[in-house]
Coordinates of C-alpha atoms in Angstrom, one line a residue:
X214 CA 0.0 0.0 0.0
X215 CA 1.2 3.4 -0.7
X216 CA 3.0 5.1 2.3
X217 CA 1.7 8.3 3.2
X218 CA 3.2 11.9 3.3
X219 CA 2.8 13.9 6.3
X220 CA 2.1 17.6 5.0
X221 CA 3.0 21.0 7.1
X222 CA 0.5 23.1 8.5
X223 CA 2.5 26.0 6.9
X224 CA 1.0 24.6 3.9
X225 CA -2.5 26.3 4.9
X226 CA -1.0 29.5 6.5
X227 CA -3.7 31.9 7.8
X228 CA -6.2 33.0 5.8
X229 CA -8.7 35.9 6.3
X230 CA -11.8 34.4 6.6
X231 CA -14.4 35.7 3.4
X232 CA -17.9 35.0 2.1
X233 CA -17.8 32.0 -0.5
X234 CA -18.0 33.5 -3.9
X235 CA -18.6 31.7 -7.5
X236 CA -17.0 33.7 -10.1
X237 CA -18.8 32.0 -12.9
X238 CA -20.8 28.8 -13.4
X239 CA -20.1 26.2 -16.8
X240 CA -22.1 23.4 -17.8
X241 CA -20.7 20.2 -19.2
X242 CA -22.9 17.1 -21.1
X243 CA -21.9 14.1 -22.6
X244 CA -24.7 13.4 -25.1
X245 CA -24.9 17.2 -26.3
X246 CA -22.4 19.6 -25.4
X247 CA -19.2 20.6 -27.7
X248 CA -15.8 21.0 -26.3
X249 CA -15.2 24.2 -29.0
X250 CA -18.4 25.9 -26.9
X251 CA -18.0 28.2 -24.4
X252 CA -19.3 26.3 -21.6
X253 CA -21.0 29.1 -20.1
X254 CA -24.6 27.9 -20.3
X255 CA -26.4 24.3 -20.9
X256 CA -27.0 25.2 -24.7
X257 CA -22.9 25.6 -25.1
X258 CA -21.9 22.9 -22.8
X259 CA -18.5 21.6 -23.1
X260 CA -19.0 17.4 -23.6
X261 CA -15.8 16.2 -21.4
X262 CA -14.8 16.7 -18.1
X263 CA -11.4 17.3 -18.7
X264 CA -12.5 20.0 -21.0
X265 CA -12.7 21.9 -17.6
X266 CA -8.9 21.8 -16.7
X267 CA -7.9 23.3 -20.4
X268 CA -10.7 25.5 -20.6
X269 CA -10.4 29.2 -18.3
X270 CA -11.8 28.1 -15.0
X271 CA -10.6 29.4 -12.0
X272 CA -10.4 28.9 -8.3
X273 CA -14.6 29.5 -6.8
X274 CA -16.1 28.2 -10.3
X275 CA -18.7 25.8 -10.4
X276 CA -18.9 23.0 -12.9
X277 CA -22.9 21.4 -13.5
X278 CA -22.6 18.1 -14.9
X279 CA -25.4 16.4 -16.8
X280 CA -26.3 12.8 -16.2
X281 CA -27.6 12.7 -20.0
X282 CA -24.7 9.5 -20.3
X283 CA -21.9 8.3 -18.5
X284 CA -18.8 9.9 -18.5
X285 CA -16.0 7.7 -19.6
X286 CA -13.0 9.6 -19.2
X287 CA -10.2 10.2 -15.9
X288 CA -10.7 14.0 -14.8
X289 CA -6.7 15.1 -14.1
X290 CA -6.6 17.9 -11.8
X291 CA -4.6 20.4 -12.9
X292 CA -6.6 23.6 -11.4
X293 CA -6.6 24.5 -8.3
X294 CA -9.3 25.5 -5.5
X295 CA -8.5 27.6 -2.9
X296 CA -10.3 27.3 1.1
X297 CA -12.5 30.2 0.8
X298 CA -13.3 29.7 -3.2
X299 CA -13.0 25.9 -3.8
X300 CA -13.9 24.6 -6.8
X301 CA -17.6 23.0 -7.1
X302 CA -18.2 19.9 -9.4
X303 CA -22.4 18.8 -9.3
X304 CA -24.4 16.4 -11.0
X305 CA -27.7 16.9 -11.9
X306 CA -30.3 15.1 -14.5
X307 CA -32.4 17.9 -16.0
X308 CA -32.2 20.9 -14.2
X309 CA -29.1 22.2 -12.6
X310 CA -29.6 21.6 -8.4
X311 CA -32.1 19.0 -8.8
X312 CA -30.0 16.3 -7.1
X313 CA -29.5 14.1 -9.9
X314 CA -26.4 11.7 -10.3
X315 CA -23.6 11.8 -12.9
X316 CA -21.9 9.2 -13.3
X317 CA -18.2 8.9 -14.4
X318 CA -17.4 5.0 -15.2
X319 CA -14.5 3.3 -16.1
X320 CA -15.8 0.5 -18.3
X321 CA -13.2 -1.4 -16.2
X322 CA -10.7 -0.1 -18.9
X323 CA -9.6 3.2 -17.0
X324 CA -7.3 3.2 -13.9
X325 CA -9.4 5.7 -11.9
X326 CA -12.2 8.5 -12.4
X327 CA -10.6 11.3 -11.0
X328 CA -6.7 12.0 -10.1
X329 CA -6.1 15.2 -8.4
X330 CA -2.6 16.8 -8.7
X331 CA -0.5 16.4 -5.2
X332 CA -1.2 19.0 -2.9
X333 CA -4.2 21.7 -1.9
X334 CA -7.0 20.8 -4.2
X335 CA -10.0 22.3 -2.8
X336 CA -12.4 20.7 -5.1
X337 CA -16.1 20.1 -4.3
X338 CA -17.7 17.1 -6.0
X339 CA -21.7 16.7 -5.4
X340 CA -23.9 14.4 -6.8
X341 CA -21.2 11.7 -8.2
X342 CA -21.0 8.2 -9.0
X343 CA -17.4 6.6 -9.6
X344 CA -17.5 3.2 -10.7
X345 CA -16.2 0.4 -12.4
X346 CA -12.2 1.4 -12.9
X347 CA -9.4 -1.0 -12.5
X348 CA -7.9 1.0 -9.5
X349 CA -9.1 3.7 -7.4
X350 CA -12.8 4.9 -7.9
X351 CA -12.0 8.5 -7.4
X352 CA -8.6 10.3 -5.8
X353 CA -5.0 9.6 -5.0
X354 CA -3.2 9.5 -1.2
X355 CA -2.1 12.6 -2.1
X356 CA -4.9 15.1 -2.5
X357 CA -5.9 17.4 0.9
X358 CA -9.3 19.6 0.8
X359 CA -11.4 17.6 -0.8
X360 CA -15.3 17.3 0.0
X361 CA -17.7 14.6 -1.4
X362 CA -21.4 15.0 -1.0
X363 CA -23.8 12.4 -2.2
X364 CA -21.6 10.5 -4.1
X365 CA -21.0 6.8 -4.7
X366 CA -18.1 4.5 -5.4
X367 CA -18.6 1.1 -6.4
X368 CA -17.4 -2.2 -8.1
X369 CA -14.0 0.0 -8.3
X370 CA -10.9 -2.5 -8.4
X371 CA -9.3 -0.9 -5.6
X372 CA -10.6 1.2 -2.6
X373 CA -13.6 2.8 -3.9
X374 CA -12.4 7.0 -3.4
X375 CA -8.8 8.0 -1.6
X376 CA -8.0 11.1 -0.1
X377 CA -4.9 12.9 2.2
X378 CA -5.6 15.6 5.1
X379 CA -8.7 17.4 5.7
X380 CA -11.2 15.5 3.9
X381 CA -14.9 15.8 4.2
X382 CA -17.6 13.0 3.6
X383 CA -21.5 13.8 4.0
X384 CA -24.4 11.3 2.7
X385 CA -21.9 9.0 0.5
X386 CA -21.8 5.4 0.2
X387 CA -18.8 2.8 -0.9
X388 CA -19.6 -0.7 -1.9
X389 CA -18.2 -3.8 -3.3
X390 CA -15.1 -2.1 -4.2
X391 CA -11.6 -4.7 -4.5
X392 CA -10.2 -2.3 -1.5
X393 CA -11.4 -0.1 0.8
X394 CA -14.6 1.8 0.9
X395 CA -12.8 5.0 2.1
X396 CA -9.0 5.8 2.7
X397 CA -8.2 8.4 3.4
X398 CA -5.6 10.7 5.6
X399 CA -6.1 12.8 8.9
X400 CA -8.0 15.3 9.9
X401 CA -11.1 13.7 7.8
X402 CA -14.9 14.3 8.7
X403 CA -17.3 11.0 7.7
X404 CA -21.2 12.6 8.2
X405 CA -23.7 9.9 7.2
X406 CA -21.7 7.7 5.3
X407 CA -22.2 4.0 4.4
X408 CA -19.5 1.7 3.6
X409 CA -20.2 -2.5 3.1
X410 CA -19.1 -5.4 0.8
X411 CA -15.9 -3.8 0.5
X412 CA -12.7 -6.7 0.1
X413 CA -10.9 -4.6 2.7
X414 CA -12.0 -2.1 5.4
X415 CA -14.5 -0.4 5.1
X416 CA -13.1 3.2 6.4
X417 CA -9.4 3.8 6.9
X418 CA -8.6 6.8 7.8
X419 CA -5.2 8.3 9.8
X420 CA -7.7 9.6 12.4
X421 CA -10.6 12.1 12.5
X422 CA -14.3 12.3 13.2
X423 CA -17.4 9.8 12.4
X424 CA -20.5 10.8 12.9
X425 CA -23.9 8.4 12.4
X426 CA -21.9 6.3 9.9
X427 CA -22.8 2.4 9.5
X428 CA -20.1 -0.1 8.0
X429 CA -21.6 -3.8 7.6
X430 CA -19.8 -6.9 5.4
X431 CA -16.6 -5.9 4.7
X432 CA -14.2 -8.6 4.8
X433 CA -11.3 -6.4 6.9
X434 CA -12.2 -4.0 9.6
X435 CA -14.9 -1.5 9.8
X436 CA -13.5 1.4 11.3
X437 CA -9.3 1.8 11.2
X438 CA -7.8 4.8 12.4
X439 CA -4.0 4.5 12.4
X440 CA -1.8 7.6 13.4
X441 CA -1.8 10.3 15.9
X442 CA -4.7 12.6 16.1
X443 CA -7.9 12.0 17.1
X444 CA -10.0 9.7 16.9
X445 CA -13.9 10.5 17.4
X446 CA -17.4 8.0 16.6
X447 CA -20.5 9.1 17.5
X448 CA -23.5 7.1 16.5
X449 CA -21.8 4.6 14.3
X450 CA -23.5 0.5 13.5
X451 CA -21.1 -2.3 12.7
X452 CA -22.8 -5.1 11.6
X453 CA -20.2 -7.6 11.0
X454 CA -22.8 -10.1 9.4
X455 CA -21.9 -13.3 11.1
X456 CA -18.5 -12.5 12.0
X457 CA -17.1 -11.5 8.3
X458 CA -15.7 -8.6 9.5
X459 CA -12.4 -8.8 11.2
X460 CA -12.4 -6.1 13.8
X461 CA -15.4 -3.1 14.3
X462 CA -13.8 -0.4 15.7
X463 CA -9.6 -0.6 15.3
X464 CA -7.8 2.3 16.9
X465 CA -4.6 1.3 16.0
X466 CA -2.1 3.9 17.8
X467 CA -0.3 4.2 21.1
X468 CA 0.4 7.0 22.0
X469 CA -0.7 9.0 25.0
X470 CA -1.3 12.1 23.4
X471 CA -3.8 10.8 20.6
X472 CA -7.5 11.7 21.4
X473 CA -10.3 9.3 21.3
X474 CA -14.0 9.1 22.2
X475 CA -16.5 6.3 21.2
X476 CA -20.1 7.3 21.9
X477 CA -23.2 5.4 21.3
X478 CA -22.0 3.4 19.1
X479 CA -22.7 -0.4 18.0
X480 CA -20.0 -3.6 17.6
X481 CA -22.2 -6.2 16.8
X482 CA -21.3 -9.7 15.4
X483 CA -17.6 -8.6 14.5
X484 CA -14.6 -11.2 15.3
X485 CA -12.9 -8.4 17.8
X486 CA -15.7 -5.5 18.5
X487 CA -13.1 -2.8 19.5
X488 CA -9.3 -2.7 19.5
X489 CA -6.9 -0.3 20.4
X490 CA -3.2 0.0 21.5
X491 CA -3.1 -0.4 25.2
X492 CA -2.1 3.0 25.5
X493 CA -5.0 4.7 24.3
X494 CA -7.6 2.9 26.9
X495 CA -6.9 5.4 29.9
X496 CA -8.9 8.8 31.1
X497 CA -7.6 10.1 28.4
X498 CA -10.3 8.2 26.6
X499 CA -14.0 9.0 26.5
X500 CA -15.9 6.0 25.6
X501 CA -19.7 5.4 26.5
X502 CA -23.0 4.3 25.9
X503 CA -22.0 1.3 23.5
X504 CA -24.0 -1.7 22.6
X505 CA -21.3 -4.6 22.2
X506 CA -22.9 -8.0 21.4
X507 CA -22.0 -11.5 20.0
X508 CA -18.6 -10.5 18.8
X509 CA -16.1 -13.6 19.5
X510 CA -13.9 -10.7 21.3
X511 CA -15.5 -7.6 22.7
X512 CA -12.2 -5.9 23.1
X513 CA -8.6 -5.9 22.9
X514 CA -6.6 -3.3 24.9
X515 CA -10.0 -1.3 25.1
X516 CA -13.5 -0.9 26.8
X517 CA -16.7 0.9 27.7
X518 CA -16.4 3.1 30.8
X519 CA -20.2 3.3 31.5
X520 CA -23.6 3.1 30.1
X521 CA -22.8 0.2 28.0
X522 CA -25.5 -2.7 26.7
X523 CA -24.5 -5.9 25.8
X524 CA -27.9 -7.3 25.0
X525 CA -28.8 -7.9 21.1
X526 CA -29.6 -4.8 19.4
X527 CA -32.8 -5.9 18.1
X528 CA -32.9 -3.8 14.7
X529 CA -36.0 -3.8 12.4
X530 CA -34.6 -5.8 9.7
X531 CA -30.9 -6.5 10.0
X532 CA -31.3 -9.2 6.4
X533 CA -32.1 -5.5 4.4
X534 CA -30.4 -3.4 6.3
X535 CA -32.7 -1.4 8.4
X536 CA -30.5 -0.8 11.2
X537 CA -33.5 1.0 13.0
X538 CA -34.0 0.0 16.2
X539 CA -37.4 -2.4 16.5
X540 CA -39.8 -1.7 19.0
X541 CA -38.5 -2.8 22.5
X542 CA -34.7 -2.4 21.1
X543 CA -31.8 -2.3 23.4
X544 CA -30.4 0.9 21.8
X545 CA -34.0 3.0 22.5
X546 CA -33.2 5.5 25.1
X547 CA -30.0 3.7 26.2
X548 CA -27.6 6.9 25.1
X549 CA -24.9 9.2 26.4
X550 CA -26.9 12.9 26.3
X551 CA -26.9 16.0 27.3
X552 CA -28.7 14.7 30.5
X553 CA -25.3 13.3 31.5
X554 CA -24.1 16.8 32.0
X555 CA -25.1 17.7 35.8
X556 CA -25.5 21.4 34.5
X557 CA -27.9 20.5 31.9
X558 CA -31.4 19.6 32.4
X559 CA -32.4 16.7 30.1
X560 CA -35.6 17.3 28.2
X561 CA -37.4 15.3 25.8
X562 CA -36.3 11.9 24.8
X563 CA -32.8 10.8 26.1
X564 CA -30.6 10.0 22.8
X565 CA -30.7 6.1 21.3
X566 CA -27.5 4.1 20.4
X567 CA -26.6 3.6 16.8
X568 CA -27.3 5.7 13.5
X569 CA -30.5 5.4 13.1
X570 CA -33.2 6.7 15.7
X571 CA -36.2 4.9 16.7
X572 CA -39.4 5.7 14.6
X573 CA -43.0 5.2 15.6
X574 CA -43.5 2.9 12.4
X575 CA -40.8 0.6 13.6
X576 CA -38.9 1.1 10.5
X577 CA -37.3 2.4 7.5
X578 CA -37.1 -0.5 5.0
X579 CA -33.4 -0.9 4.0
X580 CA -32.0 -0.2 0.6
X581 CA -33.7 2.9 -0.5
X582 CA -33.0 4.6 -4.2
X583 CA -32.2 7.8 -2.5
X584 CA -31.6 9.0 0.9
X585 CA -31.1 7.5 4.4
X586 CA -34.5 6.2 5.7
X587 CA -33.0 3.6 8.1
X588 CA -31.4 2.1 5.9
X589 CA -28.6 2.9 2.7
X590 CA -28.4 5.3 0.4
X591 CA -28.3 4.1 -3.0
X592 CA -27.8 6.8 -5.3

């Protein structure tokens, strides 16, 4: 695997913060655009991607992508985003902002989707599908500053989307990819993200924050963290279906100074549920409210300090994927909350364990062709 470069901070100096501001907007479509038009509107769309990087766009532009066929092509990089004026990539379908997905496939011909130049990308992508390319989905170990909203990466090769430092995830989903789901450097943010089937882990990552993110049936780990920073999951379901995944939670670091805090979380049905280096289970951990249940080890080298459940965590349907909790589940009310805090009256309902909140129905319904209804986005 391909060793990772550790970047200086000096590399993102101090920069006057400033309102987000698109300089102009092109339009790109496979079926009808032109690379000899303009770009500047959908009736003189450029047809290529990397039409983008030759043509005159600039740091804070925004690129819409129409999903009229896939794109069969590698975007290379070669422009660059800056932190207050990144650059914005989105799919749509017919109208520009109507959520729909473009897809960029490899016709398992093409190493990888998208390779960014080494270094401070700030690029945006929204709206993406990367699939079906002999390597890498979408990225390099390289790249800092990129964000991914709503995108996919699937039946990749490789791991299904790398990234370096600084990376942000919301609402995206990695599956059945020859690697990992995610890998990706330090620093990184997962909100709401779905990783399974994958041949490896399902999110590596040299350390940084997960939040309500669900990793079941990958056949390495489900959550790796692996240098010194910190190391943060709140909310977060491992189902290791029947003990195909090797270890839910691996915090693989020891040293002292390395934060970490595991919150209502789920290890269910993993070979090891949680495993750190011994040096990182101390007070210098925070780690509560977990259900841990019918893993063949709960932990190695770590623990839950209080609150945890080690009942089964009764979901509605586990066999689709609706890791809400049923109606008498385990996980209902069992959370660490705000009611923990002895200066803060709790109010309302104390928090559940896991991703997915408890619904009156007693469900979402697994798979959905869209967003997160207690189940997986499939986009």
């Amino acid at each position: 695997r391909q060793e990772r470069t550790h970047l200086s901070w000096s590399k993102v100096g101090c920069r006057k913060a400033s309102a987000r501001v698109i300089l102009a907007t092109y339009y790109v479509d496979m079926v009808n655009g032109l690379d000899t038009n303009s770009g500047l509107s959908e009736a003189l769309a450029w047809k290529t991607l990397d039409k983008t990087q030759t043509a005159p766009i600039v740091a804070g532009d925004k690129v819409f992508v129409e999903a009229t066929a896939d794109y069969t092509e590698t975007l290379t990089i070669t422009v660059v985003g800056t932190a207050t004026a990144p650059v914005v990539f989105e799919g749509y379908t017919t109208t520009p902002g109507d959520g729909g997905v473009a897809t960029v496939n490899g016709s398992a011909t093409r190493a990888t989707g998208l390779t960014p130049a080494a270094g401070s990308n700030f690029y945006v992508f929204k709206n993406f599908r990367f699939t079906n390319h002999t390597a890498v989905g979408a990225g390099n170990l390289t790249s800092d500053f990129f964000t991914y909203k709503k995108c996919r990466f699937d039946n990749n090769t490789g791991d299904g989307v790398n990234g370096d430092l600084n990376c942000l995830f919301e609402g995206c989903y990695a599956h059945n990819n020859g690697g990992d789901g995610f890998d990706v450097g330090g620093m990184t943010v997962f909100i709401c993200c779905i990783s399974h089937a994958n041949a490896l882990s399902g999110f590596e990552a040299e350390g940084g924050l997960f939040y309500k993110c669900i990793a079941f049936s990958n056949a390495g780990n489900a959550f790796v963290t692996i240098l010194n920073t910190f190391h943060v999951f709140i909310d977060c379901v491992v189902d290791g279906d029947v003990k195909d995944t090797t270890i839910g939670y691996a915090i693989g670091v020891a040293y002292a100074n390395s934060q970490v805090a595991v919150v209502n979380c789920v290890a269910y049905d993993c070979a090891t549920g949680f495993s750190s280096q011994a040096g990182l289970d101390t007070e210098r951990s925070i780690s509560r409210n977990n259900l841990v249940n019918a893993n063949t080890t709960a932990y190695t080298a770590f623990a839950t300090h209080s609150g945890e459940v080690t009942s089964a965590p009764a979901f509605v349907n586990e066999a689709t994927q609706d890791y809400t909790p049923a109606v008498g589940s385990p996980l209902i009310a069992a959370g660490f909350g705000p009611g923990t805090n002895g200066w803060i009256a709790q109010t309302g309902d104390v928090p559940d364990i896991g991703a997915v909140d408890e619904v009156a129905a007693g469900g979402g319904g697994g798979i959905k062709g869209g967003n997160m209804r207690g189940g997986f986005v499939n986009g």
